[in-house]
Tab-separated table of C-alpha atoms and ligand atoms in Angstrom:
chain	number	residue	atom	x	y	z
A	1	MET	CA	116.187	69.732	132.889
A	2	GLN	CA	114.496	72.968	133.870
A	3	THR	CA	110.776	73.400	133.196
A	4	ILE	CA	109.144	76.865	133.093
A	5	GLU	CA	105.412	77.600	132.949
A	6	THR	CA	104.337	80.663	130.967
A	7	ASP	CA	101.374	81.985	129.081
A	8	VAL	CA	103.149	82.600	125.782
A	9	ALA	CA	106.417	81.127	124.544
A	10	ILE	CA	107.860	83.643	122.066
A	11	ILE	CA	110.487	82.392	119.661
A	12	GLY	CA	112.742	85.182	118.341
A	13	ALA	CA	113.872	88.476	119.924
A	14	GLY	CA	113.638	90.617	116.794
A	15	PRO	CA	111.199	93.530	116.686
A	16	ALA	CA	108.169	91.198	116.431
A	17	GLY	CA	109.091	89.050	119.392
A	18	LEU	CA	110.227	91.851	121.719
A	19	LEU	CA	107.241	94.031	120.910
A	20	LEU	CA	104.857	91.171	121.491
A	21	SER	CA	106.350	90.445	124.905
A	22	HIS	CA	106.050	94.160	125.700
A	23	LEU	CA	102.365	94.328	124.702
A	24	LEU	CA	101.540	91.163	126.654
A	25	GLY	CA	103.510	92.327	129.732
A	26	ARG	CA	101.571	95.623	129.845
A	27	GLU	CA	98.371	93.622	130.142
A	28	GLY	CA	99.582	91.152	132.714
A	29	VAL	CA	100.132	88.221	130.385
A	30	HIS	CA	103.378	86.376	131.061
A	31	SER	CA	105.788	85.443	128.287
A	32	VAL	CA	109.278	83.983	127.837
A	33	VAL	CA	111.378	84.933	124.802
A	34	VAL	CA	113.903	82.457	123.289
A	35	GLU	CA	116.503	83.792	120.832
A	36	ARG	CA	119.151	81.922	118.892
A	37	ARG	CA	121.659	84.757	118.624
A	38	SER	CA	123.533	86.771	121.240
A	39	ARG	CA	122.073	90.111	122.389
A	40	ALA	CA	125.031	91.981	120.892
A	41	TYR	CA	124.461	90.348	117.504
A	42	VAL	CA	120.750	91.078	117.472
A	43	GLU	CA	121.326	94.704	118.445
A	44	SER	CA	123.974	95.365	115.818
A	45	ARG	CA	122.160	93.955	112.765
A	46	ILE	CA	121.698	96.645	110.129
A	47	ARG	CA	118.272	96.334	108.553
A	48	ALA	CA	115.272	98.517	107.837
A	49	GLY	CA	115.120	102.288	108.156
A	50	ILE	CA	111.618	103.528	107.487
A	51	LEU	CA	108.640	103.493	109.901
A	52	GLU	CA	105.097	104.302	108.849
A	53	SER	CA	103.412	107.042	110.879
A	54	ALA	CA	100.755	104.647	112.245
A	55	VAL	CA	103.528	102.430	113.519
A	56	VAL	CA	105.228	105.341	115.256
A	57	ASP	CA	101.857	106.317	116.801
A	58	LEU	CA	101.394	102.750	118.064
A	59	LEU	CA	104.890	102.613	119.580
A	60	ASP	CA	104.234	105.950	121.249
A	61	GLU	CA	100.916	104.741	122.683
A	62	VAL	CA	102.585	101.718	124.306
A	63	GLY	CA	105.352	103.714	125.936
A	64	LEU	CA	108.115	103.142	123.390
A	65	GLY	CA	108.051	106.548	121.734
A	66	ALA	CA	110.311	108.764	123.871
A	67	ARG	CA	113.593	108.436	121.990
A	68	LEU	CA	111.865	107.758	118.680
A	69	ARG	CA	109.932	111.094	118.863
A	70	ASP	CA	113.186	112.881	119.700
A	71	GLU	CA	115.533	111.269	117.230
A	72	ALA	CA	113.522	110.016	114.223
A	73	PHE	CA	113.452	112.215	111.177
A	74	LEU	CA	110.109	112.996	109.565
A	75	HIS	CA	110.284	112.519	105.814
A	76	LYS	CA	107.477	114.149	103.881
A	77	GLY	CA	107.991	111.860	100.931
A	78	ILE	CA	110.513	110.374	98.510
A	79	TYR	CA	112.213	111.164	95.237
A	80	LEU	CA	111.584	108.995	92.212
A	81	GLN	CA	114.026	109.411	89.360
A	82	TRP	CA	115.281	108.076	86.065
A	83	PRO	CA	118.078	109.448	83.856
A	84	GLY	CA	117.620	113.174	83.390
A	85	GLU	CA	114.596	113.513	85.734
A	86	ARG	CA	114.059	113.640	89.470
A	87	HIS	CA	110.597	114.160	91.022
A	88	HIS	CA	109.612	114.639	94.607
A	89	LEU	CA	106.383	112.986	95.825
A	90	ASP	CA	105.117	114.830	98.879
A	91	PHE	CA	103.093	112.235	100.851
A	92	VAL	CA	101.979	114.777	103.401
A	93	GLU	CA	100.384	116.841	100.629
A	94	LEU	CA	99.064	113.789	98.835
A	95	VAL	CA	97.647	111.715	101.719
A	96	GLY	CA	98.161	113.738	104.885
A	97	ARG	CA	100.988	111.722	106.463
A	98	GLY	CA	104.677	111.130	105.934
A	99	VAL	CA	107.083	108.438	107.221
A	100	PHE	CA	109.835	108.415	109.827
A	101	LEU	CA	113.465	107.524	109.365
A	102	TYR	CA	114.595	105.489	112.406
A	103	GLY	CA	116.991	102.586	112.056
A	104	GLN	CA	115.697	99.135	113.054
A	105	SER	CA	118.744	98.780	115.317
A	106	GLU	CA	117.541	101.864	117.294
A	107	LEU	CA	114.080	100.364	117.666
A	108	GLN	CA	115.649	97.077	118.688
A	109	LEU	CA	117.567	98.941	121.447
A	110	ASP	CA	114.413	100.714	122.673
A	111	LEU	CA	112.540	97.404	122.826
A	112	ALA	CA	115.329	95.588	124.642
A	113	ARG	CA	115.601	98.401	127.232
A	114	ALA	CA	111.871	98.299	127.842
A	115	ARG	CA	112.063	94.511	128.335
A	116	ASP	CA	114.985	94.977	130.780
A	117	GLU	CA	112.890	97.395	132.792
A	118	GLN	CA	110.102	94.877	133.070
A	119	GLY	CA	112.433	92.048	134.049
A	120	GLN	CA	111.510	90.045	130.921
A	121	ALA	CA	112.554	86.389	130.966
A	122	LEU	CA	114.684	86.215	127.838
A	123	TYR	CA	117.094	83.483	126.756
A	124	TYR	CA	119.714	84.577	124.209
A	125	GLU	CA	122.037	82.059	122.491
A	126	ALA	CA	119.459	79.280	122.734
A	127	ALA	CA	120.203	76.210	120.642
A	128	ASP	CA	117.989	73.442	119.167
A	129	VAL	CA	114.762	75.395	119.678
A	130	THR	CA	111.965	72.916	118.957
A	131	LEU	CA	108.182	73.275	119.070
A	132	HIS	CA	105.899	70.485	120.397
A	133	ASP	CA	102.183	69.616	120.725
A	134	LEU	CA	100.891	72.657	118.892
A	135	ASP	CA	97.419	71.150	118.644
A	136	ALA	CA	97.220	70.388	122.369
A	137	GLU	CA	95.981	72.539	125.277
A	138	ALA	CA	99.538	72.804	126.511
A	139	PRO	CA	102.081	73.194	123.725
A	140	SER	CA	105.778	73.367	124.656
A	141	VAL	CA	109.091	74.635	123.376
A	142	THR	CA	112.358	72.967	124.249
A	143	PHE	CA	115.874	74.322	123.825
A	144	LEU	CA	119.378	74.344	125.213
A	145	ASP	CA	120.260	77.539	127.068
A	146	ALA	CA	123.518	79.455	126.601
A	147	GLY	CA	125.228	77.089	129.034
A	148	GLY	CA	124.034	73.987	127.126
A	149	GLU	CA	121.392	73.101	129.751
A	150	PRO	CA	118.055	71.740	128.490
A	151	VAL	CA	114.967	73.939	129.185
A	152	THR	CA	111.266	73.225	128.557
A	153	LEU	CA	108.729	76.040	128.273
A	154	ARG	CA	105.193	74.868	128.970
A	155	ALA	CA	102.874	77.457	127.498
A	156	ARG	CA	99.268	78.128	126.575
A	157	ALA	CA	100.252	79.571	123.184
A	158	VAL	CA	103.404	79.793	121.065
A	159	ALA	CA	104.312	82.890	119.020
A	160	GLY	CA	106.629	82.194	116.097
A	161	CYS	CA	108.500	85.520	115.700
A	162	ASP	CA	111.677	83.859	114.477
A	163	GLY	CA	112.115	85.484	111.061
A	164	LYS	CA	112.691	84.001	107.653
A	165	HIS	CA	114.863	81.112	108.757
A	166	GLY	CA	113.350	80.078	112.115
A	167	PRO	CA	111.686	76.762	112.950
A	168	SER	CA	108.118	78.052	113.551
A	169	ARG	CA	107.111	78.391	109.926
A	170	GLN	CA	108.302	74.811	109.214
A	171	ALA	CA	106.379	73.583	112.263
A	172	LEU	CA	103.199	75.261	110.984
A	173	LEU	CA	103.643	74.016	107.436
A	174	ALA	CA	104.246	70.461	108.687
A	175	ALA	CA	100.672	70.526	109.985
A	176	ALA	CA	98.811	72.817	107.612
A	177	GLY	CA	99.098	75.866	105.454
A	178	THR	CA	100.298	76.990	102.029
A	179	THR	CA	103.297	79.052	101.016
A	180	TYR	CA	102.791	81.623	98.239
A	181	ARG	CA	106.217	82.582	96.853
A	182	ARG	CA	107.831	84.838	94.260
A	183	ASP	CA	111.592	84.849	93.602
A	184	TYR	CA	113.233	87.758	91.906
A	185	PRO	CA	116.237	87.403	89.566
A	186	PHE	CA	118.379	90.000	91.379
A	187	ALA	CA	119.692	91.097	94.762
A	188	TRP	CA	120.748	94.305	96.488
A	189	LEU	CA	124.257	95.248	97.457
A	190	GLY	CA	123.894	97.502	100.498
A	191	ILE	CA	126.494	99.732	102.094
A	192	LEU	CA	126.550	101.817	105.246
A	193	ALA	CA	128.889	104.781	104.878
A	194	GLN	CA	130.338	107.373	107.208
A	195	VAL	CA	129.245	110.344	105.168
A	196	ALA	CA	126.477	112.950	105.316
A	197	PRO	CA	123.551	112.007	103.051
A	198	SER	CA	123.632	113.786	99.694
A	199	THR	CA	119.859	114.145	99.868
A	200	ASP	CA	117.223	115.262	102.369
A	201	GLU	CA	114.824	112.397	101.620
A	202	LEU	CA	115.231	108.938	100.037
A	203	ILE	CA	115.977	108.675	96.297
A	204	TYR	CA	114.606	105.661	94.417
A	205	ALA	CA	116.354	105.572	91.038
A	206	TRP	CA	115.502	103.639	87.888
A	207	HIS	CA	118.523	103.276	85.636
A	208	PRO	CA	119.383	101.102	82.606
A	209	ASP	CA	122.292	99.641	84.641
A	210	GLY	CA	119.883	98.731	87.436
A	211	PHE	CA	118.112	100.190	90.443
A	212	ALA	CA	119.793	102.323	93.097
A	213	LEU	CA	118.513	103.709	96.429
A	214	HIS	CA	119.967	106.502	98.523
A	215	SER	CA	118.790	106.195	102.147
A	216	MET	CA	120.370	107.289	105.384
A	217	ARG	CA	120.605	106.661	109.100
A	218	SER	CA	121.614	110.030	110.550
A	219	PRO	CA	123.095	113.411	109.472
A	220	THR	CA	126.492	111.708	109.302
A	221	VAL	CA	125.663	108.178	108.144
A	222	SER	CA	124.277	107.171	104.721
A	223	ARG	CA	122.775	103.883	103.614
A	224	LEU	CA	122.837	103.072	99.903
A	225	TYR	CA	121.865	100.132	97.755
A	226	LEU	CA	122.568	98.879	94.229
A	227	GLN	CA	120.662	96.265	92.248
A	228	VAL	CA	123.119	93.437	91.470
A	229	ASP	CA	122.988	89.948	90.018
A	230	LEU	CA	121.738	87.149	92.264
A	231	ASP	CA	125.082	85.352	92.359
A	232	THR	CA	127.096	88.499	93.095
A	233	ASP	CA	130.343	87.946	94.947
A	234	LEU	CA	130.635	90.807	97.446
A	235	GLU	CA	134.445	90.674	97.281
A	236	ALA	CA	134.342	91.279	93.531
A	237	TRP	CA	133.197	94.881	94.176
A	238	SER	CA	135.758	97.392	95.478
A	239	ASP	CA	134.374	100.329	97.508
A	240	GLU	CA	135.346	102.600	94.628
A	241	GLN	CA	133.394	100.502	92.095
A	242	ILE	CA	130.357	100.610	94.395
A	243	TRP	CA	130.544	104.411	94.698
A	244	ASP	CA	131.103	104.787	90.922
A	245	ALA	CA	128.026	102.672	90.161
A	246	LEU	CA	125.936	104.564	92.740
A	247	ALA	CA	127.058	107.911	91.265
A	248	VAL	CA	126.043	106.855	87.733
A	249	ARG	CA	122.697	105.380	88.705
A	250	LEU	CA	121.767	108.168	91.110
A	251	GLY	CA	122.578	110.787	88.434
A	252	ALA	CA	125.618	112.541	89.930
A	253	GLY	CA	126.752	115.280	87.606
A	254	GLN	CA	123.239	115.882	86.278
A	255	GLY	CA	122.479	119.484	87.046
A	256	ASP	CA	124.348	120.506	90.178
A	257	TRP	CA	123.655	117.316	92.234
A	258	SER	CA	126.608	115.328	93.437
A	259	LEU	CA	127.077	112.216	95.530
A	260	GLU	CA	129.393	112.615	98.531
A	261	ARG	CA	131.587	109.562	99.235
A	262	GLY	CA	132.915	108.303	102.544
A	263	PRO	CA	134.380	105.335	104.336
A	264	VAL	CA	132.269	102.154	103.971
A	265	LEU	CA	131.398	100.852	107.433
A	266	ASP	CA	129.450	97.771	106.389
A	267	ARG	CA	128.556	95.981	103.156
A	268	ALA	CA	126.313	93.003	102.354
A	269	VAL	CA	124.424	91.332	99.548
A	270	LEU	CA	120.738	90.967	100.347
A	271	PRO	CA	118.799	88.238	98.554
A	272	PHE	CA	115.357	89.096	97.325
A	273	ALA	CA	112.214	87.041	97.786
A	274	SER	CA	108.609	87.364	98.633
A	275	PHE	CA	106.545	84.761	100.422
A	276	VAL	CA	103.373	84.563	102.449
A	277	VAL	CA	102.294	81.632	104.615
A	278	ALA	CA	98.556	81.208	105.042
A	279	PRO	CA	97.008	80.729	107.452
A	280	MET	CA	99.285	82.448	109.934
A	281	ARG	CA	97.973	80.271	112.772
A	282	HIS	CA	97.641	76.549	113.413
A	283	GLY	CA	96.319	75.252	116.725
A	284	ARG	CA	98.143	77.235	119.438
A	285	LEU	CA	100.964	78.418	117.169
A	286	PHE	CA	100.685	81.950	115.824
A	287	LEU	CA	103.235	83.352	113.327
A	288	ALA	CA	104.111	87.039	113.185
A	289	GLY	CA	106.546	89.167	111.178
A	290	ASP	CA	109.115	87.683	108.795
A	291	ALA	CA	108.332	84.200	110.063
A	292	ALA	CA	104.988	84.432	108.267
A	293	HIS	CA	105.884	86.635	105.316
A	294	THR	CA	108.834	88.313	103.674
A	295	VAL	CA	108.674	91.184	101.229
A	296	PRO	CA	111.409	92.623	99.003
A	297	PRO	CA	112.741	95.780	100.650
A	298	THR	CA	111.808	98.188	97.826
A	299	GLY	CA	108.582	99.260	99.581
A	300	ALA	CA	110.198	99.576	103.082
A	301	LYS	CA	107.463	97.336	104.481
A	302	GLY	CA	109.165	94.390	106.287
A	303	LEU	CA	109.554	95.986	109.703
A	304	ASN	CA	106.209	97.828	109.487
A	305	LEU	CA	104.411	94.575	108.752
A	306	ALA	CA	106.086	92.863	111.672
A	307	VAL	CA	104.873	95.602	114.035
A	308	ALA	CA	101.393	95.593	112.541
A	309	ASP	CA	101.021	91.793	112.973
A	310	VAL	CA	102.007	92.044	116.605
A	311	ALA	CA	99.657	94.980	117.175
A	312	LEU	CA	96.894	92.511	116.300
A	313	LEU	CA	98.352	89.423	117.962
A	314	GLY	CA	99.073	91.090	121.330
A	315	PRO	CA	95.465	92.110	122.076
A	316	ALA	CA	94.198	88.820	120.592
A	317	LEU	CA	96.276	86.757	123.008
A	318	VAL	CA	95.353	89.015	125.938
A	319	ALA	CA	91.655	88.658	125.178
A	320	TRP	CA	92.008	84.881	124.898
A	321	LEU	CA	94.456	83.952	127.645
A	322	ARG	CA	93.443	86.582	130.258
A	323	ASP	CA	89.762	87.158	129.514
A	324	GLY	CA	88.742	83.858	127.922
A	325	ASP	CA	87.522	85.460	124.688
A	326	ARG	CA	88.883	83.646	121.613
A	327	GLY	CA	87.275	85.906	119.007
A	328	LEU	CA	90.297	88.010	118.109
A	329	ALA	CA	92.661	85.052	118.194
A	330	ASP	CA	90.395	83.113	115.811
A	331	ALA	CA	90.257	86.158	113.501
A	332	TYR	CA	94.033	86.915	113.741
A	333	SER	CA	95.199	85.211	110.563
A	334	ASP	CA	92.471	86.593	108.312
A	335	THR	CA	92.808	90.068	109.743
A	336	ALA	CA	96.609	90.141	109.500
A	337	LEU	CA	96.637	88.699	106.008
A	338	ARG	CA	94.596	91.576	104.588
A	339	ARG	CA	97.426	93.974	105.355
A	340	VAL	CA	100.104	91.448	104.525
A	341	TRP	CA	98.729	91.004	100.994
A	342	ARG	CA	98.371	94.753	100.510
A	343	SER	CA	102.018	95.307	101.495
A	344	THR	CA	103.122	92.265	99.475
A	345	HIS	CA	101.389	93.768	96.452
A	346	PHE	CA	102.927	97.194	97.022
A	347	SER	CA	106.427	95.764	97.504
A	348	TRP	CA	106.085	93.667	94.358
A	349	TRP	CA	104.796	96.701	92.436
A	350	MET	CA	107.629	99.006	93.537
A	351	THR	CA	110.155	96.278	92.823
A	352	THR	CA	108.744	95.592	89.380
A	353	MET	CA	108.595	99.283	88.474
A	354	LEU	CA	112.186	100.034	89.508
A	355	HIS	CA	114.402	97.045	88.758
A	356	ARG	CA	116.053	96.315	85.408
A	357	VAL	CA	115.261	92.836	84.127
A	358	GLY	CA	117.052	93.196	80.784
A	359	ASP	CA	113.977	93.323	78.632
A	360	ASP	CA	113.453	96.519	76.587
A	361	PHE	CA	109.701	96.147	76.475
A	362	ASP	CA	109.607	95.985	80.278
A	363	ALA	CA	111.930	98.987	80.438
A	364	GLN	CA	109.525	101.102	78.387
A	365	LEU	CA	106.610	100.031	80.583
A	366	GLN	CA	108.602	100.971	83.708
A	367	ARG	CA	109.441	104.394	82.274
A	368	THR	CA	105.773	104.963	81.452
A	369	GLN	CA	104.744	103.850	84.934
A	370	LEU	CA	107.248	106.232	86.500
A	371	ALA	CA	106.119	109.110	84.318
A	372	MET	CA	102.480	108.393	85.234
A	373	THR	CA	103.252	108.076	88.949
A	374	THR	CA	105.117	111.404	89.001
A	375	SER	CA	102.790	113.406	86.787
A	376	SER	CA	99.272	112.219	87.752
A	377	PRO	CA	98.150	113.214	91.289
A	378	ALA	CA	95.894	110.149	91.372
A	379	HIS	CA	98.776	107.771	90.625
A	380	ALA	CA	101.089	109.676	93.018
A	381	ALA	CA	98.485	109.400	95.791
A	382	ALA	CA	98.186	105.670	95.289
A	383	LEU	CA	101.945	105.234	95.876
A	384	ALA	CA	101.866	107.694	98.811
A	385	GLU	CA	98.962	105.925	100.500
A	386	SER	CA	100.722	102.563	100.457
A	387	TYR	CA	104.215	103.836	101.246
A	388	ALA	CA	103.069	106.054	104.145
A	389	GLY	CA	101.055	103.061	105.308
A	390	LEU	CA	97.538	102.055	106.209
A	391	PRO	CA	96.053	102.447	109.644
A	392	ILE	CA	96.934	99.612	112.074
A	393	GLY	CA	94.058	97.179	112.052
A	394	PHE	CA	93.265	97.824	108.392
B	1	RFL	P1	113.695	89.270	112.620
B	1	RFL	O1	114.154	90.673	112.847
B	1	RFL	O2	114.408	88.504	111.560
B	1	RFL	O3	113.831	88.524	113.997
B	1	RFL	C1	113.672	87.118	114.100
B	1	RFL	C2	114.501	86.683	115.279
B	1	RFL	O4	114.374	85.254	115.411
B	1	RFL	C3	115.634	84.710	115.663
B	1	RFL	N1	115.655	83.308	115.328
B	1	RFL	C4	115.584	82.311	116.236
B	1	RFL	N2	115.400	82.322	117.533
B	1	RFL	C5	115.324	81.162	118.191
B	1	RFL	N3	115.527	79.966	117.554
B	1	RFL	C6	115.710	79.890	116.226
B	1	RFL	N4	115.900	78.701	115.646
B	1	RFL	C7	115.742	81.097	115.517
B	1	RFL	N5	115.893	81.391	114.201
B	1	RFL	C8	115.884	82.736	114.092
B	1	RFL	C9	116.579	85.553	114.838
B	1	RFL	O5	117.923	85.487	115.297
B	1	RFL	C10	115.980	86.925	115.017
B	1	RFL	O6	116.552	87.617	116.107
B	1	RFL	O7	112.157	89.167	112.283
B	1	RFL	P2	110.942	90.134	112.790
B	1	RFL	O8	111.010	90.372	114.226
B	1	RFL	O9	109.728	89.506	112.171
B	1	RFL	O10	111.226	91.522	112.097
B	1	RFL	C11	111.166	91.699	110.711
B	1	RFL	C12	112.217	92.649	110.219
B	1	RFL	O11	113.441	92.403	110.860
B	1	RFL	C13	112.354	92.527	108.690
B	1	RFL	O12	111.129	92.520	108.060
B	1	RFL	C14	113.155	93.651	108.059
B	1	RFL	O13	114.356	93.981	108.707
B	1	RFL	C15	113.454	93.217	106.624
B	1	RFL	N6	114.579	93.866	106.093
B	1	RFL	C16	114.395	95.148	105.664
B	1	RFL	N7	113.163	95.674	105.676
B	1	RFL	C17	112.977	96.924	105.269
B	1	RFL	O14	111.825	97.408	105.294
B	1	RFL	N8	114.045	97.652	104.804
B	1	RFL	C18	115.333	97.164	104.804
B	1	RFL	O15	116.258	97.856	104.403
B	1	RFL	C19	115.535	95.848	105.206
B	1	RFL	N9	116.780	95.319	105.212
B	1	RFL	C20	115.844	93.280	106.083
B	1	RFL	C21	116.955	94.023	105.662
B	1	RFL	C22	116.039	91.940	106.477
B	1	RFL	C23	117.305	91.335	106.411
B	1	RFL	N10	117.415	89.964	106.788
B	1	RFL	C24	116.344	89.276	107.440
B	1	RFL	C25	118.358	89.094	106.245
B	1	RFL	C26	118.217	93.467	105.668
B	1	RFL	C27	118.423	92.136	106.046
B	1	RFL	C28	119.812	91.604	106.063
B	2	PHB	C1	116.901	101.603	104.410
B	2	PHB	O1	117.062	102.749	104.892
B	2	PHB	O2	117.641	100.638	104.751
B	2	PHB	C2	115.822	101.356	103.453
B	2	PHB	C3	114.899	102.373	103.228
B	2	PHB	C4	113.896	102.167	102.282
B	2	PHB	C5	113.845	100.968	101.615
B	2	PHB	C6	114.708	99.967	101.870
B	2	PHB	C7	115.744	100.140	102.790
B	2	PHB	O3	112.847	100.808	100.685
C-alpha cells in the first residue's frame, strides 16, 4: 500500500480537475489528480464547443491561451430560426462581447500538456476511488492504480471534479445537501461529420418535428444535433435519415440555403437533465463542475460553468491552505451557486423555448417567445447577455 501526502486530492481529470490542479500549481499548492478513465479516452471525448469570452480571458491569464487565441473562432452571435424565418442575433452589438468556438477536446489537450510540463502527479485508470473522513482535518482518498496496487492520498482538502457519475456527489449527499432536479422528456442525437459547416455561426432551429442545432468544430468538421425521443435507439437511425431530418428542421431549400452532407465520424444519443447540488461543499470536500450541477446543452453552459467554479475554488483553496485564510473557501458554495443558478435558468429557458413537447399551446408560446427575442432589442440583449456569459466571479 502506497501512501501519498498532498494538499488537495482532485478526483477527475476533466476540464474542472485539470484546470484546478493548474491553478493550484501556479500558486505553490500541491495536488494529485485521480482519473477513472485512460488518458486517450479522456482526450478523445467529444463534448462542448462554445467558450464564453470571460472564460477565454481567464484561460489566457493563467497561461493556457496560446493555442486557443490562435485557433479558436470568434462568433459574434447565433442564428435563431423557425420555419420560414432565420434571424441573426449579434451579441457583440447587443452586449459588447461574443463567444469562442473551441472544442472541449482541444481544451482538454491544452490542459493536459500544461500539467505534463509541471510534472503533475496524475493517476489515470484508477479503480474503486473512495472518499474518507471528509469532516476530519485530514481527509483521504483511496483507489487502485492502473496496475491494481492500492494507493492512499492523505490530503488537506478533496476536490470532487468527477462529473455527473462520479463518487464525490454521493459522498457529499450522504452527509448533507439537497439535489434540485429537472428531467426533460427528450434527448439529443448528435453527429460529428467530415464536412464544411453550412453556416458561419451556430443555428438554433425550432421546428414542429423537433429542435435542431448546427454547430461546428473547424472549417472542415461540422457538429449537428437533433431532438429525439428519450428512448431513441441510435441504430434505428441511418446516417441518411439523420441528414434528412436535419435538412428539414434546419430549413434546407428555403431561399437559397442548403445543408452540405458528409461522412459521419461519430454519433451518440445524449440524455438531458438538469440538477444542482447545494451546498457545493461539506467539510473538506468541495464539488466543482458537472459533479455539482448539470445543465441541458441548449445554452452551451456546461463547460463554462465548470471553468467558472474552478476559477473560484482555486484561489479559495490557495488562500486557505497556503495563507491560512478560510474566507473564500467558506464563501465558495454561495458564490458559485449564484452563477450556477443563473446558467441553470438560462439553459432551462433556451431548452423550453426551442424543444417540441407535443402541445400546441406550448408551441404557440414558443413561437411568440422566438418572435419577441428576435424583434425586440431588449429581449435579444437578455439572451445575448446570458449566452455570451457573465464576468467570472459574478
Ligand atoms: P467531466 O468532463 O465529465 O470530467 C469528469 C471526470 O471525472 C472522471 N470520473 C472519475 N474519476 C475518478 N473516479 C471516478 N469514480 C470517476 N468518475 C468519473 C470522468 O472520467 C471524467 O474524466 O466534468 P467537468 O470537468 O466538470 O467538465 C464539465 C464538462 O465536461 C461538461 O459540462 C460538458 O461537456 C457538458 N456537455 C456539453 N456541454 C456543452 O456546453 N455543450 C455540449 O455540446 C456538451 N456535450 C456534454 C456533452 C457532456 C457529455 N457527458 C458528460 C455525457 C456531451 C456529453 C456526452
Ligand atoms: C457544440 O458545438 O457541441 C454545441 C454548441 C452549442 C450548444 C451545444 C453544443 O448549445
